[in-house]
Tab-separated table of C-alpha atoms in Angstrom:
chain	number	residue	atom	x	y	z
A	1	MET	CA	-41.788	51.896	22.137
A	2	HIS	CA	-43.309	50.399	18.678
A	3	MET	CA	-45.512	47.612	18.023
A	4	SER	CA	-43.432	44.979	15.898
A	5	SER	CA	-44.037	44.682	12.473
A	6	PRO	CA	-43.727	40.946	10.844
A	7	ASN	CA	-41.542	41.031	8.069
A	8	GLY	CA	-41.981	36.891	7.628
A	9	LYS	CA	-45.119	35.454	6.147
A	10	ILE	CA	-48.194	33.657	7.559
A	11	ALA	CA	-49.307	32.189	4.509
A	12	GLU	CA	-51.854	29.624	3.954
A	13	ILE	CA	-53.362	29.928	7.736
A	14	HIS	CA	-56.819	29.812	7.765
A	15	GLN	CA	-58.135	32.174	10.711
A	16	GLN	CA	-62.061	31.652	12.069
A	17	GLU	CA	-63.269	33.585	15.206
A	18	ALA	CA	-65.389	31.432	17.461
A	19	GLU	CA	-66.635	33.156	20.159
A	20	VAL	CA	-66.933	36.983	21.423
A	21	LYS	CA	-68.359	37.964	24.830
A	22	THR	CA	-67.750	41.249	26.876
A	23	LEU	CA	-68.742	41.499	30.553
A	24	GLU	CA	-69.882	44.571	32.125
A	25	ALA	CA	-68.672	44.057	35.819
A	26	PRO	CA	-71.948	44.167	37.450
A	27	ALA	CA	-71.185	43.123	41.215
A	28	GLY	CA	-67.778	44.700	40.608
A	29	TYR	CA	-63.919	43.863	40.342
A	30	ARG	CA	-62.969	41.313	43.384
A	31	ILE	CA	-60.042	39.526	44.536
A	32	PHE	CA	-60.071	35.954	46.267
A	33	ASN	CA	-56.683	34.721	47.529
A	34	ARG	CA	-56.026	31.416	49.201
A	35	ILE	CA	-52.458	29.640	50.575
A	36	VAL	CA	-52.642	25.829	49.541
A	37	ASP	CA	-50.054	23.468	51.053
A	38	TRP	CA	-48.718	20.085	49.871
A	39	ILE	CA	-46.472	17.608	51.505
A	40	THR	CA	-44.275	15.901	49.020
A	41	ASN	CA	-42.603	12.254	49.261
A	42	ASP	CA	-40.141	12.112	46.626
A	43	ARG	CA	-37.165	14.088	45.574
A	44	MET	CA	-38.577	14.879	42.045
A	45	GLN	CA	-42.599	14.844	41.948
A	46	LEU	CA	-45.274	15.746	39.729
A	47	ILE	CA	-48.374	16.820	41.784
A	48	ASN	CA	-51.839	17.315	39.693
A	49	VAL	CA	-53.457	20.166	41.089
A	50	THR	CA	-56.072	21.065	38.618
A	51	GLU	CA	-59.086	19.927	40.903
A	52	ARG	CA	-57.777	21.809	43.618
A	53	ILE	CA	-57.383	25.101	41.915
A	54	ASN	CA	-61.118	24.604	40.488
A	55	GLU	CA	-62.417	23.975	43.758
A	56	ILE	CA	-60.695	27.474	45.106
A	57	VAL	CA	-62.025	29.216	41.963
A	58	ARG	CA	-65.466	27.637	42.566
A	59	LYS	CA	-65.318	29.061	46.079
A	60	SER	CA	-63.869	32.689	45.426
A	61	GLY	CA	-67.525	33.137	43.752
A	62	ILE	CA	-65.913	34.836	40.963
A	63	ARG	CA	-67.059	33.900	37.288
A	64	ASP	CA	-64.983	35.749	34.784
A	65	GLY	CA	-61.198	36.723	35.245
A	66	ILE	CA	-57.875	35.777	36.085
A	67	VAL	CA	-56.367	33.009	38.377
A	68	HIS	CA	-52.819	33.473	39.269
A	69	LEU	CA	-51.105	30.636	40.878
A	70	GLN	CA	-47.327	31.067	42.568
A	71	SER	CA	-45.550	28.533	44.155
A	72	LEU	CA	-43.265	29.904	47.261
A	73	HIS	CA	-40.026	27.619	46.594
A	74	THR	CA	-37.323	28.190	44.061
A	75	THR	CA	-36.743	24.877	43.640
A	76	THR	CA	-40.518	23.732	42.163
A	77	ALA	CA	-42.406	25.006	39.335
A	78	VAL	CA	-45.870	25.049	38.062
A	79	PHE	CA	-46.749	24.063	34.558
A	80	ILE	CA	-49.074	22.672	32.062
A	81	ASN	CA	-48.914	19.153	30.589
A	82	GLU	CA	-51.442	16.381	29.690
A	83	TRP	CA	-51.555	14.288	32.895
A	84	GLN	CA	-50.199	10.619	31.666
A	85	ASP	CA	-48.231	8.056	33.491
A	86	ALA	CA	-46.280	7.262	30.768
A	87	LEU	CA	-45.745	10.975	29.983
A	88	LEU	CA	-44.828	11.971	33.378
A	89	HIS	CA	-42.057	9.488	33.413
A	90	ASP	CA	-40.815	10.768	30.040
A	91	VAL	CA	-41.230	14.369	31.996
A	92	ARG	CA	-39.072	13.221	34.877
A	93	ALA	CA	-36.602	11.558	32.384
A	94	PHE	CA	-36.134	14.898	30.072
A	95	LEU	CA	-35.935	17.188	33.473
A	96	ASP	CA	-33.284	14.879	34.765
A	97	ASP	CA	-31.148	15.096	31.534
A	98	LEU	CA	-31.785	18.918	30.952
A	99	VAL	CA	-29.767	19.723	34.003
A	100	SER	CA	-27.785	16.949	35.792
A	101	ARG	CA	-27.247	16.679	39.198
A	102	GLU	CA	-23.704	15.032	39.087
A	103	GLU	CA	-22.562	18.283	37.286
A	104	TYR	CA	-20.146	20.365	39.796
A	105	TYR	CA	-21.990	23.421	40.758
A	106	ARG	CA	-20.567	26.011	43.026
A	107	HIS	CA	-24.017	26.459	44.993
A	108	ASN	CA	-22.935	22.645	46.358
A	109	ASP	CA	-19.456	23.590	46.860
A	110	PRO	CA	-18.727	24.316	50.851
A	111	ALA	CA	-15.829	26.871	49.470
A	112	TYR	CA	-18.617	28.875	47.851
A	113	SER	CA	-22.048	28.221	49.381
A	114	ASP	CA	-23.365	27.366	52.664
A	115	CYS	CA	-26.135	25.638	51.322
A	116	GLU	CA	-26.401	22.177	52.717
A	117	ARG	CA	-29.171	20.530	50.683
A	118	LYS	CA	-26.604	20.175	46.995
A	119	ASN	CA	-29.747	21.291	45.165
A	120	ALA	CA	-28.164	23.605	42.547
A	121	ASP	CA	-30.050	21.250	39.976
A	122	SER	CA	-33.363	21.796	41.585
A	123	HIS	CA	-32.677	25.570	41.541
A	124	LEU	CA	-31.968	25.471	37.730
A	125	ARG	CA	-35.076	23.276	36.743
A	126	GLY	CA	-37.028	25.615	39.104
A	127	MET	CA	-35.584	28.572	37.356
A	128	VAL	CA	-36.285	26.897	33.297
A	129	MET	CA	-39.567	25.347	34.107
A	130	GLY	CA	-40.853	28.737	36.326
A	131	GLN	CA	-42.729	29.037	39.489
A	132	SER	CA	-45.702	31.049	38.651
A	133	LEU	CA	-48.697	30.474	35.914
A	134	CYS	CA	-51.384	32.775	35.175
A	135	LEU	CA	-54.553	31.377	33.740
A	136	GLN	CA	-58.012	32.505	32.193
A	137	VAL	CA	-61.159	32.134	34.445
A	138	ARG	CA	-64.473	31.124	32.522
A	139	ASN	CA	-67.847	30.335	34.120
A	140	SER	CA	-66.345	29.708	37.431
A	141	ALA	CA	-63.808	27.165	36.259
A	142	VAL	CA	-60.101	27.769	35.110
A	143	LEU	CA	-59.784	27.490	31.079
A	144	LEU	CA	-58.148	24.409	30.114
A	145	GLY	CA	-57.672	22.451	26.749
A	146	THR	CA	-59.023	18.774	27.125
A	147	TRP	CA	-55.779	17.599	27.828
A	148	GLN	CA	-54.244	20.523	29.994
A	149	SER	CA	-53.640	19.468	33.312
A	150	ILE	CA	-51.998	21.832	36.076
A	151	ILE	CA	-48.786	20.335	37.315
A	152	LEU	CA	-47.008	21.414	40.783
A	153	ALA	CA	-43.501	20.019	40.329
A	154	GLU	CA	-41.248	19.452	43.204
A	155	PHE	CA	-37.499	19.411	42.889
A	156	ASP	CA	-36.044	18.951	45.902
A	157	GLY	CA	-38.474	16.946	48.073
A	158	PRO	CA	-39.624	15.514	50.386
A	159	ARG	CA	-40.795	19.050	51.924
A	160	SER	CA	-44.001	21.071	52.529
A	161	ARG	CA	-44.862	23.238	49.794
A	162	SER	CA	-47.011	26.501	49.568
A	163	MET	CA	-48.941	27.857	46.624
A	164	SER	CA	-50.587	31.277	46.476
A	165	ILE	CA	-53.784	31.328	44.413
A	166	GLN	CA	-55.288	34.576	43.564
A	167	VAL	CA	-58.303	34.800	41.743
A	168	SER	CA	-59.353	38.634	40.443
A	169	GLY	CA	-62.321	39.616	38.159
A	170	VAL	CA	-65.808	39.934	38.463
B	1	MET	CA	-63.406	23.238	25.783
B	2	HIS	CA	-63.675	20.818	28.887
B	3	MET	CA	-61.978	20.251	32.361
B	4	SER	CA	-59.027	17.930	31.985
B	5	SER	CA	-59.909	15.012	34.272
B	6	PRO	CA	-56.572	13.885	35.798
B	7	ASN	CA	-56.440	10.003	34.954
B	8	GLY	CA	-53.189	9.623	37.404
B	9	LYS	CA	-52.830	9.351	40.876
B	10	ILE	CA	-51.976	12.005	44.085
B	11	ALA	CA	-51.983	9.617	46.707
B	12	GLU	CA	-50.248	10.459	49.952
B	13	ILE	CA	-50.589	13.932	49.202
B	14	HIS	CA	-51.695	15.983	52.052
B	15	GLN	CA	-53.380	19.247	51.369
B	16	GLN	CA	-53.975	22.046	53.998
B	17	GLU	CA	-55.800	25.135	53.684
B	18	ALA	CA	-54.002	28.539	54.861
B	19	GLU	CA	-55.550	31.365	54.305
B	20	VAL	CA	-58.613	33.065	52.993
B	21	LYS	CA	-59.612	36.435	52.138
B	22	THR	CA	-61.879	38.209	50.090
B	23	LEU	CA	-61.778	42.191	48.881
B	24	GLU	CA	-64.515	43.881	47.696
B	25	ALA	CA	-62.731	46.654	45.907
B	26	PRO	CA	-63.982	49.729	47.873
B	27	ALA	CA	-61.646	52.230	46.376
B	28	GLY	CA	-62.487	50.564	42.901
B	29	TYR	CA	-59.882	48.709	40.125
B	30	ARG	CA	-56.942	50.891	39.213
B	31	ILE	CA	-53.869	50.800	37.302
B	32	PHE	CA	-50.497	52.181	37.535
B	33	ASN	CA	-47.846	51.874	34.958
B	34	ARG	CA	-43.895	52.837	35.086
B	35	ILE	CA	-41.051	52.249	32.688
B	36	VAL	CA	-37.767	51.741	34.299
B	37	ASP	CA	-34.376	51.474	32.644
B	38	TRP	CA	-31.221	49.892	33.502
B	39	ILE	CA	-27.648	50.059	32.039
B	40	THR	CA	-26.020	47.210	32.096
B	41	ASN	CA	-21.993	46.279	31.754
B	42	ASP	CA	-21.503	42.698	30.815
B	43	ARG	CA	-22.665	40.317	27.790
B	44	MET	CA	-24.444	38.135	30.446
B	45	GLN	CA	-25.561	39.622	33.429
B	46	LEU	CA	-28.128	39.102	36.053
B	47	ILE	CA	-29.354	42.142	38.233
B	48	ASN	CA	-31.731	41.398	41.210
B	49	VAL	CA	-34.908	44.184	40.658
B	50	THR	CA	-36.846	42.953	43.713
B	51	GLU	CA	-36.437	45.847	45.464
B	52	ARG	CA	-36.778	48.625	42.532
B	53	ILE	CA	-40.244	46.404	41.787
B	54	ASN	CA	-41.643	46.613	45.400
B	55	GLU	CA	-40.797	50.284	45.429
B	56	ILE	CA	-42.978	51.075	42.440
B	57	VAL	CA	-45.986	48.852	44.186
B	58	ARG	CA	-45.516	50.622	47.252
B	59	LYS	CA	-45.581	54.110	44.950
B	60	SER	CA	-48.653	52.388	43.100
B	61	GLY	CA	-51.036	52.679	46.029
B	62	ILE	CA	-52.351	49.211	44.909
B	63	ARG	CA	-52.659	47.065	47.942
B	64	ASP	CA	-54.035	43.769	46.333
B	65	GLY	CA	-53.864	42.867	42.652
B	66	ILE	CA	-51.468	42.007	39.975
B	67	VAL	CA	-47.824	43.327	38.970
B	68	HIS	CA	-46.780	42.318	35.660
B	69	LEU	CA	-43.164	42.861	34.212
B	70	GLN	CA	-41.921	43.087	30.853
B	71	SER	CA	-38.781	43.505	29.457
B	72	LEU	CA	-38.839	45.232	25.885
B	73	HIS	CA	-36.253	43.488	24.780
B	74	THR	CA	-35.836	40.150	22.870
B	75	THR	CA	-32.497	39.440	24.123
B	76	THR	CA	-33.348	39.648	27.595
B	77	ALA	CA	-35.823	37.643	30.465
B	78	VAL	CA	-36.997	37.962	33.684
B	79	PHE	CA	-37.147	34.854	36.146
B	80	ILE	CA	-37.075	34.231	39.585
B	81	ASN	CA	-34.470	32.342	41.738
B	82	GLU	CA	-32.783	32.862	44.859
B	83	TRP	CA	-30.116	35.566	44.675
B	84	GLN	CA	-26.750	33.959	46.014
B	85	ASP	CA	-23.464	34.806	43.962
B	86	ALA	CA	-22.720	30.757	44.074
B	87	LEU	CA	-26.131	29.941	42.704
B	88	LEU	CA	-25.896	33.123	40.057
B	89	HIS	CA	-22.692	31.623	38.689
B	90	ASP	CA	-24.049	28.296	38.241
B	91	VAL	CA	-27.065	30.109	36.041
B	92	ARG	CA	-24.514	31.492	33.778
B	93	ALA	CA	-22.692	28.496	33.150
B	94	PHE	CA	-26.029	26.650	33.019
B	95	LEU	CA	-27.368	29.185	30.274
B	96	ASP	CA	-24.126	29.479	28.465
B	97	ASP	CA	-24.165	25.539	27.860
B	98	LEU	CA	-28.048	25.269	27.165
B	99	VAL	CA	-27.457	27.414	24.598
B	100	SER	CA	-24.286	27.413	23.110
B	101	ARG	CA	-22.640	30.763	21.428
B	102	GLU	CA	-20.180	29.002	19.305
B	103	GLU	CA	-22.775	26.933	17.575
B	104	TYR	CA	-23.712	27.631	13.677
B	105	TYR	CA	-26.697	29.865	13.554
B	106	ARG	CA	-28.364	31.453	10.295
B	107	HIS	CA	-29.309	34.535	12.373
B	108	ASN	CA	-25.548	35.543	12.535
B	109	ASP	CA	-24.355	34.357	8.953
B	110	PRO	CA	-24.704	37.623	6.751
B	111	ALA	CA	-25.590	35.295	4.249
B	112	TYR	CA	-28.927	34.907	5.744
B	113	SER	CA	-29.105	38.010	8.012
B	114	ASP	CA	-28.468	41.537	8.232
B	115	CYS	CA	-28.115	41.307	12.065
B	116	GLU	CA	-24.412	42.315	13.195
B	117	ARG	CA	-24.634	41.544	16.726
B	118	LYS	CA	-24.077	37.925	16.009
B	119	ASN	CA	-26.803	37.408	18.983
B	120	ALA	CA	-28.758	34.374	17.852
B	121	ASP	CA	-27.582	32.366	21.249
B	122	SER	CA	-29.166	35.627	23.384
B	123	HIS	CA	-32.157	35.579	21.462
B	124	LEU	CA	-32.743	31.799	22.089
B	125	ARG	CA	-31.837	32.176	25.943
B	126	GLY	CA	-34.429	35.267	26.115
B	127	MET	CA	-37.107	32.872	24.502
B	128	VAL	CA	-36.388	29.971	26.482
B	129	MET	CA	-36.406	31.966	29.856
B	130	GLY	CA	-39.067	34.605	28.942
B	131	GLN	CA	-39.275	38.020	28.919
B	132	SER	CA	-42.634	38.691	31.073
B	133	LEU	CA	-43.430	37.655	34.630
B	134	CYS	CA	-46.677	38.188	36.614
B	135	LEU	CA	-46.869	38.637	40.035
B	136	GLN	CA	-49.260	38.843	43.088
B	137	VAL	CA	-49.286	42.153	45.055
B	138	ARG	CA	-50.345	41.399	48.452
B	139	ASN	CA	-50.264	44.165	51.360
B	140	SER	CA	-48.670	46.659	49.085
B	141	ALA	CA	-45.868	44.190	48.235
B	142	VAL	CA	-44.685	41.945	45.702
B	143	LEU	CA	-45.693	38.607	47.070
B	144	LEU	CA	-42.453	36.195	47.124
B	145	GLY	CA	-41.158	33.413	48.881
B	146	THR	CA	-38.543	33.952	51.619
B	147	TRP	CA	-35.749	32.746	48.566
B	148	GLN	CA	-37.307	33.985	45.739
B	149	SER	CA	-35.995	37.156	44.067
B	150	ILE	CA	-37.040	38.847	40.871
B	151	ILE	CA	-33.868	38.667	38.418
B	152	LEU	CA	-33.665	40.475	34.878
B	153	ALA	CA	-31.287	39.115	32.696
B	154	GLU	CA	-29.173	40.914	30.107
B	155	PHE	CA	-27.974	38.335	27.347
B	156	ASP	CA	-26.356	40.760	24.329
B	157	GLY	CA	-25.054	43.634	26.918
B	158	PRO	CA	-23.748	46.198	27.227
B	159	ARG	CA	-26.961	48.191	26.752
B	160	SER	CA	-29.531	50.302	28.165
B	161	ARG	CA	-32.590	48.307	29.045
B	162	SER	CA	-36.129	49.015	29.957
B	163	MET	CA	-39.112	47.220	31.791
B	164	SER	CA	-42.652	48.118	31.726
B	165	ILE	CA	-43.949	47.440	34.913
B	166	GLN	CA	-47.858	47.916	35.204
B	167	VAL	CA	-49.671	47.110	38.852
B	168	SER	CA	-53.467	46.796	38.627
B	169	GLY	CA	-55.960	45.906	41.452
B	170	VAL	CA	-57.542	47.723	44.083
C	1	MET	CA	-43.969	34.536	53.792
C	2	HIS	CA	-40.954	37.191	53.861
C	3	MET	CA	-39.761	39.312	50.910
C	4	SER	CA	-36.312	38.134	49.853
C	5	SER	CA	-33.420	40.205	50.619
C	6	PRO	CA	-30.589	40.294	48.091
C	7	ASN	CA	-27.180	39.362	49.737
C	8	GLY	CA	-25.717	40.022	46.009
C	9	LYS	CA	-24.757	43.475	44.892
C	10	ILE	CA	-26.240	45.387	41.767
C	11	ALA	CA	-23.079	47.777	41.621
C	12	GLU	CA	-22.810	49.971	38.725
C	13	ILE	CA	-26.140	49.789	37.417
C	14	HIS	CA	-27.778	53.123	37.026
C	15	GLN	CA	-31.370	53.461	37.381
C	16	GLN	CA	-33.584	55.883	35.571
C	17	GLU	CA	-37.407	56.494	35.706
C	18	ALA	CA	-39.366	56.983	32.587
C	19	GLU	CA	-42.939	57.426	32.965
C	20	VAL	CA	-45.711	57.475	35.466
C	21	LYS	CA	-49.415	57.008	34.746
C	22	THR	CA	-52.679	56.349	37.341
C	23	LEU	CA	-55.740	55.679	35.937
C	24	GLU	CA	-58.720	55.690	37.860
C	25	ALA	CA	-61.207	53.342	36.021
C	26	PRO	CA	-64.287	55.741	34.481
C	27	ALA	CA	-65.804	53.132	32.617
C	28	GLY	CA	-65.450	50.371	35.119
C	29	TYR	CA	-63.344	47.462	34.813
C	30	ARG	CA	-64.725	44.966	31.911
C	31	ILE	CA	-63.839	41.690	30.819
C	32	PHE	CA	-63.721	40.379	26.748
C	33	ASN	CA	-63.242	37.016	25.661
C	34	ARG	CA	-62.402	35.513	22.268
C	35	ILE	CA	-61.235	32.188	20.969
C	36	VAL	CA	-59.447	32.284	17.427
C	37	ASP	CA	-58.816	29.094	15.467
C	38	TRP	CA	-55.542	28.516	13.630
C	39	ILE	CA	-55.119	25.809	10.703
C	40	THR	CA	-51.219	24.512	10.703
C	41	ASN	CA	-49.446	22.871	7.847
C	42	ASP	CA	-46.283	21.531	9.466
C	43	ARG	CA	-45.388	19.403	12.365
C	44	MET	CA	-43.431	22.265	13.596
C	45	GLN	CA	-44.495	25.593	12.438
C	46	LEU	CA	-44.086	29.089	14.146
C	47	ILE	CA	-47.062	31.704	13.362
C	48	ASN	CA	-46.724	35.176	14.046
C	49	VAL	CA	-50.051	36.229	15.717
C	50	THR	CA	-49.209	39.355	17.123
C	51	GLU	CA	-51.451	41.547	14.812
C	52	ARG	CA	-54.268	39.219	15.410
C	53	ILE	CA	-53.822	39.775	18.890
C	54	ASN	CA	-53.641	43.581	18.375
C	55	GLU	CA	-57.096	43.683	16.288
C	56	ILE	CA	-58.848	41.789	19.351
C	57	VAL	CA	-57.280	44.093	21.738
C	58	ARG	CA	-58.832	47.415	19.870
C	59	LYS	CA	-62.193	45.308	19.099
C	60	SER	CA	-62.485	45.127	22.912
C	61	GLY	CA	-62.696	48.531	23.493
C	62	ILE	CA	-60.050	48.283	26.376
C	63	ARG	CA	-57.531	51.021	26.431
C	64	ASP	CA	-55.210	50.003	29.811
C	65	GLY	CA	-54.770	46.290	30.977
C	66	ILE	CA	-54.003	43.123	30.550
C	67	VAL	CA	-54.269	40.339	27.745
C	68	HIS	CA	-54.241	36.796	28.197
C	69	LEU	CA	-52.973	34.379	25.804
C	70	GLN	CA	-53.657	30.473	26.314
C	71	SER	CA	-53.004	28.163	23.640
C	72	LEU	CA	-55.420	25.116	24.466
C	73	HIS	CA	-53.170	22.482	23.549
C	74	THR	CA	-50.460	20.572	24.988
C	75	THR	CA	-47.829	20.132	21.865
C	76	THR	CA	-48.083	23.984	21.132
C	77	ALA	CA	-46.661	27.106	22.557
C	78	VAL	CA	-46.568	30.777	22.895
C	79	PHE	CA	-43.922	33.007	23.719
C	80	ILE	CA	-41.719	36.352	22.423
C	81	ASN	CA	-39.109	36.619	19.850
C	82	GLU	CA	-38.137	38.631	17.112
C	83	TRP	CA	-39.681	37.861	13.706
C	84	GLN	CA	-36.965	37.060	11.386
C	85	ASP	CA	-36.549	34.398	8.904
C	86	ALA	CA	-32.913	33.350	9.547
C	87	LEU	CA	-33.681	33.869	13.396
C	88	LEU	CA	-37.173	31.573	12.982
C	89	HIS	CA	-34.866	28.475	11.257
C	90	ASP	CA	-32.632	28.894	14.255
C	91	VAL	CA	-35.733	28.772	16.814
C	92	ARG	CA	-36.948	25.450	14.930
C	93	ALA	CA	-33.442	23.947	14.932
C	94	PHE	CA	-32.879	24.789	18.982
C	95	LEU	CA	-36.110	23.058	19.789
C	96	ASP	CA	-35.268	19.893	17.606
C	97	ASP	CA	-32.059	19.704	19.446
C	98	LEU	CA	-33.473	20.400	22.720
C	99	VAL	CA	-35.561	17.662	22.609
C	100	SER	CA	-34.993	14.860	20.165
C	101	ARG	CA	-37.836	13.430	18.645
C	102	GLU	CA	-35.780	10.006	18.283
C	103	GLU	CA	-35.068	9.747	21.976
C	104	TYR	CA	-36.899	6.629	23.671
C	105	TYR	CA	-40.051	7.887	25.154
C	106	ARG	CA	-42.379	5.810	26.924
C	107	HIS	CA	-45.313	8.363	25.710
C	108	ASN	CA	-44.748	6.565	22.237
C	109	ASP	CA	-44.512	3.041	23.584
C	110	PRO	CA	-47.498	0.909	22.727
C	111	ALA	CA	-46.654	-0.961	26.219
C	112	TYR	CA	-46.836	2.123	28.291
C	113	SER	CA	-49.286	4.166	26.518
C	114	ASP	CA	-52.402	4.349	24.129
C	115	CYS	CA	-51.159	7.360	22.230
C	116	GLU	CA	-50.844	6.888	18.622
C	117	ARG	CA	-49.219	10.154	17.375
C	118	LYS	CA	-46.132	9.405	18.719
C	119	ASN	CA	-45.433	12.957	19.980
C	120	ALA	CA	-43.808	12.833	23.500
C	121	ASP	CA	-41.345	15.432	21.594
C	122	SER	CA	-44.017	17.791	21.069
C	123	HIS	CA	-45.567	17.649	24.645
C	124	LEU	CA	-42.179	18.292	26.150
C	125	ARG	CA	-41.439	21.296	23.649
C	126	GLY	CA	-44.787	22.703	24.787
C	127	MET	CA	-44.151	22.229	28.411
C	128	VAL	CA	-40.518	24.025	28.314
C	129	MET	CA	-42.028	26.928	26.319
C	130	GLY	CA	-45.109	27.340	27.729
C	131	GLN	CA	-48.882	27.623	26.384
C	132	SER	CA	-49.743	30.807	28.098
C	133	LEU	CA	-48.442	34.414	27.927
C	134	CYS	CA	-49.916	37.695	29.704
C	135	LEU	CA	-49.011	40.698	28.144
C	136	GLN	CA	-49.873	44.550	29.039
C	137	VAL	CA	-52.710	46.424	27.193
C	138	ARG	CA	-51.433	50.326	26.752
C	139	ASN	CA	-53.404	52.588	24.463
C	140	SER	CA	-55.556	49.936	23.294
C	141	ALA	CA	-52.679	47.958	21.937
C	142	VAL	CA	-50.419	45.316	23.036
C	143	LEU	CA	-47.344	46.758	24.684
C	144	LEU	CA	-44.068	45.337	22.851
C	145	GLY	CA	-40.730	46.226	22.370
C	146	THR	CA	-39.764	46.972	18.654
C	147	TRP	CA	-38.223	43.943	17.976
C	148	GLN	CA	-40.958	41.502	20.179
C	149	SER	CA	-43.517	39.282	18.085
C	150	ILE	CA	-46.011	37.115	19.683
C	151	ILE	CA	-45.290	33.519	18.212
C	152	LEU	CA	-47.914	30.768	18.225
C	153	ALA	CA	-45.445	27.542	18.010
C	154	GLU	CA	-47.328	24.289	16.539
C	155	PHE	CA	-45.115	21.289	17.496
C	156	ASP	CA	-47.547	18.325	16.326
C	157	GLY	CA	-49.183	19.688	13.262
C	158	PRO	CA	-50.749	19.771	10.888
C	159	ARG	CA	-53.881	20.428	13.067
C	160	SER	CA	-56.551	22.971	14.220
C	161	ARG	CA	-55.484	25.077	16.924
C	162	SER	CA	-57.601	26.947	18.984
C	163	MET	CA	-55.992	30.166	21.467
C	164	SER	CA	-58.140	31.776	24.034
C	165	ILE	CA	-57.578	35.406	24.420
C	166	GLN	CA	-58.911	37.457	27.468
C	167	VAL	CA	-58.608	41.179	27.549
C	168	SER	CA	-59.345	43.079	30.820
C	169	GLY	CA	-59.298	46.573	32.385
C	170	VAL	CA	-60.445	49.999	31.571
């Protein structure tokens, strides 16, 4: 394994350092686990889970580290975007378009599959968007930019959905 | 940096807490590294690596923490989906369609590129699906939902492919 | 939660183990945080940040662990690909095509949105490609395959962009 050596140019990009902090773990490395459930109402539904995740991070008592989120279902996803009604409408339309529900899929064909939910599109949307997300914990909160929200996406609701949240660090 | 404050509504979503666990690291934080190779047989091939990853997690002796998987090749990907033959057929068809192989690409054009594999489509598939995956370790196993399998995708085989697996925690 | 039991076959795949290493943390678990800014020049721009990230990993003094990268902006992304001019041209063309800028979006429509940047396409590109990336640190460097580079993608430039980099481990 070798480090890649860039052969392109990053001309005209000014870099500026902003913040340095090193933490020698005083209280020691710890792990905090919790599973949270959501009941969804629509086939495709976007849920802003940012505040819920922050509550759990605060409860964990961990000040600096990593929070790992994983939805435990293949027909869901977890990702980041701005939480704005107009944009959320565009997100749903985009995902509808990216993976058509009407297409022929073997997963929906009784000749090939015993799945009765006809949810091949849900599987493909969940696969492309991803079911897990790792974020930084800083000062007992999830580190996010001003416009970044954590979104849990339901692609085959209504159902009950579980997310496993692990906070680790010091 | 400020926390995002959601301006939309999450009405009608019932939340329910399921499990709490905090671990004070008794044996101390540890890291376990291993590289595993796979020989692939087709240009596009999906490989279920779940059991192999679990073997390594068990061998690591780490009970709770994180397992990080990274395929060391740009024309591969690692992601989660249900492992069902009919659905895997749909996944291959979807990825074939999402990134057409027949399109004109500069990367495949000798006038612009010295790559003789004509694998621009493989690069774009690997980029969209992602080459690394971070998952939780709980009770000496990878935490996965009932239908979630870890899939290594070959997009430019047949070749030998290496994945670096790192287990960290307590 | 149960482990998935694969119902498909992985016939003909030869597996071979390559490297074993377990680290008992001698100096203890540590966390090193830094925020780095980039000034971008184009609406869509790809920046190779591999060397910059490696510099920070070296500075952290952490030999083995995890480096977590997060761009703090919804209209950017962080991902891995080969850094080759011809391929980067294909990447830009693919993303342009995957999310059309000309499409109608509510986020760009003053009747629904107060966003004046008309950047719905940028949001959707950032969402699909992802704004965070977790990689392994080995021997005081980011573990990457020969052809893997870390790419920060600007989708709504020119602007100043911040990435938060967290190195944790021993």
